[in-house]
Amino acid sequence: MIELTVDATGPAGSRFAVSPLHDAVATRLPWGLRPERTADPWVARARRVLGRARLPLLSGLALDTGGYVPDFLSPHPSGPSPTVEEELERVRSTPPGRVMGESAAVARRPPGQ
């Protein structure tokens, strides 16, 4: 068993939110959202749909091979249950310099990682 002791500032700085975009990105990761046989059917369906989709940009950003995934692809939710549209708008409004910097980090990773 692990026991954690925190003061009031720890939980006060925490947030709990549902992020549909984060979940969609995680379904494309080789190690993400590995469903058990009894898991929600949406995980398997999302993997099939996203697997068939032509996503060359996302595949190039490490979603098929693993490794670093740029943070701008799944921003922290702005509220407890944002819509996919709200999250996609946050991705679209990412400053170009941040996109370039995080994309460059993907390009610098060694092949196979």
PDB file of C-alpha atoms in Angstrom:
ATOM      1  CA  MET A   1       0.000   0.000   0.000  1.00  0.00           C
ATOM      2  CA  ILE A   2       1.118   3.525  -0.733  1.00  0.00           C
ATOM      3  CA  GLU A   3       0.246   6.297   1.665  1.00  0.00           C
ATOM      4  CA  LEU A   4       0.486   9.922   0.607  1.00  0.00           C
ATOM      5  CA  THR A   5       0.433  12.810   3.027  1.00  0.00           C
ATOM      6  CA  VAL A   6      -0.474  16.190   1.597  1.00  0.00           C
ATOM      7  CA  ASP A   7      -1.351  19.556   3.028  1.00  0.00           C
ATOM      8  CA  ALA A   8      -4.323  21.648   1.878  1.00  0.00           C
ATOM      9  CA  THR A   9      -2.375  23.290  -0.956  1.00  0.00           C
ATOM     10  CA  GLY A  10      -2.003  19.983  -2.843  1.00  0.00           C
ATOM     11  CA  PRO A  11      -5.699  19.229  -3.330  1.00  0.00           C
ATOM     12  CA  ALA A  12      -6.466  22.933  -3.731  1.00  0.00           C
ATOM     13  CA  GLY A  13      -4.234  23.008  -6.812  1.00  0.00           C
ATOM     14  CA  SER A  14      -5.720  19.830  -8.268  1.00  0.00           C
ATOM     15  CA  ARG A  15      -8.442  19.612 -10.845  1.00  0.00           C
ATOM     16  CA  PHE A  16     -10.531  16.787 -12.118  1.00  0.00           C
ATOM     17  CA  ALA A  17     -11.856  17.014 -15.636  1.00  0.00           C
ATOM     18  CA  VAL A  18     -12.950  14.889 -18.549  1.00  0.00           C
ATOM     19  CA  SER A  19     -11.070  15.593 -21.767  1.00  0.00           C
ATOM     20  CA  PRO A  20     -12.521  13.999 -24.902  1.00  0.00           C
ATOM     21  CA  LEU A  21      -9.535  15.160 -26.943  1.00  0.00           C
ATOM     22  CA  HIS A  22      -7.030  13.678 -24.503  1.00  0.00           C
ATOM     23  CA  ASP A  23      -8.919  10.393 -24.601  1.00  0.00           C
ATOM     24  CA  ALA A  24      -8.950  10.415 -28.424  1.00  0.00           C
ATOM     25  CA  VAL A  25      -5.194  11.059 -28.530  1.00  0.00           C
ATOM     26  CA  ALA A  26      -4.608   8.310 -25.947  1.00  0.00           C
ATOM     27  CA  THR A  27      -6.450   5.753 -28.079  1.00  0.00           C
ATOM     28  CA  ARG A  28      -3.796   6.263 -30.776  1.00  0.00           C
ATOM     29  CA  LEU A  29      -0.858   5.701 -28.439  1.00  0.00           C
ATOM     30  CA  PRO A  30       0.565   2.188 -28.430  1.00  0.00           C
ATOM     31  CA  TRP A  31       0.541   2.154 -24.613  1.00  0.00           C
ATOM     32  CA  GLY A  32      -2.560   4.284 -23.996  1.00  0.00           C
ATOM     33  CA  LEU A  33      -6.010   3.189 -22.896  1.00  0.00           C
ATOM     34  CA  ARG A  34      -5.381  -0.532 -23.187  1.00  0.00           C
ATOM     35  CA  PRO A  35      -8.912  -1.819 -22.796  1.00  0.00           C
ATOM     36  CA  GLU A  36      -9.723  -4.937 -20.852  1.00  0.00           C
ATOM     37  CA  ARG A  37     -12.332  -7.250 -22.336  1.00  0.00           C
ATOM     38  CA  THR A  38     -14.923  -5.617 -20.114  1.00  0.00           C
ATOM     39  CA  ALA A  39     -13.903  -2.036 -20.929  1.00  0.00           C
ATOM     40  CA  ASP A  40     -16.262   0.444 -22.461  1.00  0.00           C
ATOM     41  CA  PRO A  41     -16.860  -0.393 -26.119  1.00  0.00           C
ATOM     42  CA  TRP A  42     -16.053   3.194 -27.148  1.00  0.00           C
ATOM     43  CA  VAL A  43     -12.322   2.587 -26.619  1.00  0.00           C
ATOM     44  CA  ALA A  44     -12.224  -0.269 -29.131  1.00  0.00           C
ATOM     45  CA  ARG A  45     -14.464   1.648 -31.527  1.00  0.00           C
ATOM     46  CA  ALA A  46     -12.341   4.798 -31.248  1.00  0.00           C
ATOM     47  CA  ARG A  47      -9.207   2.780 -32.004  1.00  0.00           C
ATOM     48  CA  ARG A  48     -10.839   1.277 -35.103  1.00  0.00           C
ATOM     49  CA  VAL A  49     -12.177   4.601 -36.381  1.00  0.00           C
ATOM     50  CA  LEU A  50      -8.980   6.539 -35.701  1.00  0.00           C
ATOM     51  CA  GLY A  51      -6.879   3.663 -37.039  1.00  0.00           C
ATOM     52  CA  ARG A  52      -8.699   3.794 -40.375  1.00  0.00           C
ATOM     53  CA  ALA A  53      -8.581   7.583 -40.548  1.00  0.00           C
ATOM     54  CA  ARG A  54      -5.870   9.186 -42.617  1.00  0.00           C
ATOM     55  CA  LEU A  55      -3.936  11.073 -39.972  1.00  0.00           C
ATOM     56  CA  PRO A  56      -0.485  11.683 -41.453  1.00  0.00           C
ATOM     57  CA  LEU A  57       0.200  14.763 -39.331  1.00  0.00           C
ATOM     58  CA  LEU A  58      -0.795  13.044 -36.097  1.00  0.00           C
ATOM     59  CA  SER A  59       1.111   9.890 -37.071  1.00  0.00           C
ATOM     60  CA  GLY A  60       4.160  12.040 -37.724  1.00  0.00           C
ATOM     61  CA  LEU A  61       3.793  13.547 -34.274  1.00  0.00           C
ATOM     62  CA  ALA A  62       4.472  10.201 -32.575  1.00  0.00           C
ATOM     63  CA  LEU A  63       0.984   8.803 -32.228  1.00  0.00           C
ATOM     64  CA  ASP A  64       1.766   5.572 -34.070  1.00  0.00           C
ATOM     65  CA  THR A  65       5.256   4.856 -32.824  1.00  0.00           C
ATOM     66  CA  GLY A  66       5.132   6.112 -29.267  1.00  0.00           C
ATOM     67  CA  GLY A  67       7.468   8.542 -27.600  1.00  0.00           C
ATOM     68  CA  TYR A  68       6.880  12.202 -26.874  1.00  0.00           C
ATOM     69  CA  VAL A  69       3.489  13.534 -27.913  1.00  0.00           C
ATOM     70  CA  PRO A  70       3.338  17.321 -28.270  1.00  0.00           C
ATOM     71  CA  ASP A  71       1.418  18.832 -25.379  1.00  0.00           C
ATOM     72  CA  PHE A  72      -0.544  21.192 -27.611  1.00  0.00           C
ATOM     73  CA  LEU A  73      -2.437  18.186 -29.061  1.00  0.00           C
ATOM     74  CA  SER A  74      -4.294  17.609 -25.800  1.00  0.00           C
ATOM     75  CA  PRO A  75      -4.422  20.835 -23.804  1.00  0.00           C
ATOM     76  CA  HIS A  76      -5.518  20.815 -20.189  1.00  0.00           C
ATOM     77  CA  PRO A  77      -9.306  21.164 -20.124  1.00  0.00           C
ATOM     78  CA  SER A  78     -10.567  24.636 -19.332  1.00  0.00           C
ATOM     79  CA  GLY A  79     -13.444  23.268 -17.260  1.00  0.00           C
ATOM     80  CA  PRO A  80     -14.804  20.027 -15.843  1.00  0.00           C
ATOM     81  CA  SER A  81     -16.343  18.741 -19.099  1.00  0.00           C
ATOM     82  CA  PRO A  82     -15.323  20.608 -22.237  1.00  0.00           C
ATOM     83  CA  THR A  83     -16.714  19.606 -25.608  1.00  0.00           C
ATOM     84  CA  VAL A  84     -14.552  18.232 -28.391  1.00  0.00           C
ATOM     85  CA  GLU A  85     -15.239  21.439 -30.322  1.00  0.00           C
ATOM     86  CA  GLU A  86     -13.955  23.590 -27.427  1.00  0.00           C
ATOM     87  CA  GLU A  87     -10.810  21.507 -27.122  1.00  0.00           C
ATOM     88  CA  LEU A  88     -10.166  21.550 -30.876  1.00  0.00           C
ATOM     89  CA  GLU A  89     -10.510  25.336 -30.812  1.00  0.00           C
ATOM     90  CA  ARG A  90      -7.819  25.458 -28.112  1.00  0.00           C
ATOM     91  CA  VAL A  91      -5.554  23.347 -30.342  1.00  0.00           C
ATOM     92  CA  ARG A  92      -6.270  25.662 -33.306  1.00  0.00           C
ATOM     93  CA  SER A  93      -5.411  28.706 -31.203  1.00  0.00           C
ATOM     94  CA  THR A  94      -2.058  27.320 -30.040  1.00  0.00           C
ATOM     95  CA  PRO A  95       0.642  29.931 -30.707  1.00  0.00           C
ATOM     96  CA  PRO A  96       2.704  28.944 -33.780  1.00  0.00           C
ATOM     97  CA  GLY A  97       5.963  29.177 -31.820  1.00  0.00           C
ATOM     98  CA  ARG A  98       4.770  26.553 -29.376  1.00  0.00           C
ATOM     99  CA  VAL A  99       3.636  24.253 -32.207  1.00  0.00           C
ATOM    100  CA  MET A 100       7.020  24.620 -33.896  1.00  0.00           C
ATOM    101  CA  GLY A 101       8.956  24.023 -30.681  1.00  0.00           C
ATOM    102  CA  GLU A 102       7.027  20.919 -29.663  1.00  0.00           C
ATOM    103  CA  SER A 103       7.078  19.562 -33.229  1.00  0.00           C
ATOM    104  CA  ALA A 104      10.843  20.080 -33.337  1.00  0.00           C
ATOM    105  CA  ALA A 105      11.150  17.981 -30.164  1.00  0.00           C
ATOM    106  CA  VAL A 106       9.401  15.138 -32.010  1.00  0.00           C
ATOM    107  CA  ALA A 107      11.727  15.530 -35.003  1.00  0.00           C
ATOM    108  CA  ARG A 108      14.807  15.335 -32.738  1.00  0.00           C
ATOM    109  CA  ARG A 109      13.885  12.003 -31.172  1.00  0.00           C
ATOM    110  CA  PRO A 110      15.951   9.033 -32.310  1.00  0.00           C
ATOM    111  CA  PRO A 111      14.280   6.683 -34.836  1.00  0.00           C
ATOM    112  CA  GLY A 112      12.243   3.932 -33.201  1.00  0.00           C
ATOM    113  CA  GLN A 113      11.538   5.940 -30.047  1.00  0.00           C
TER     114      GLN A 113
END
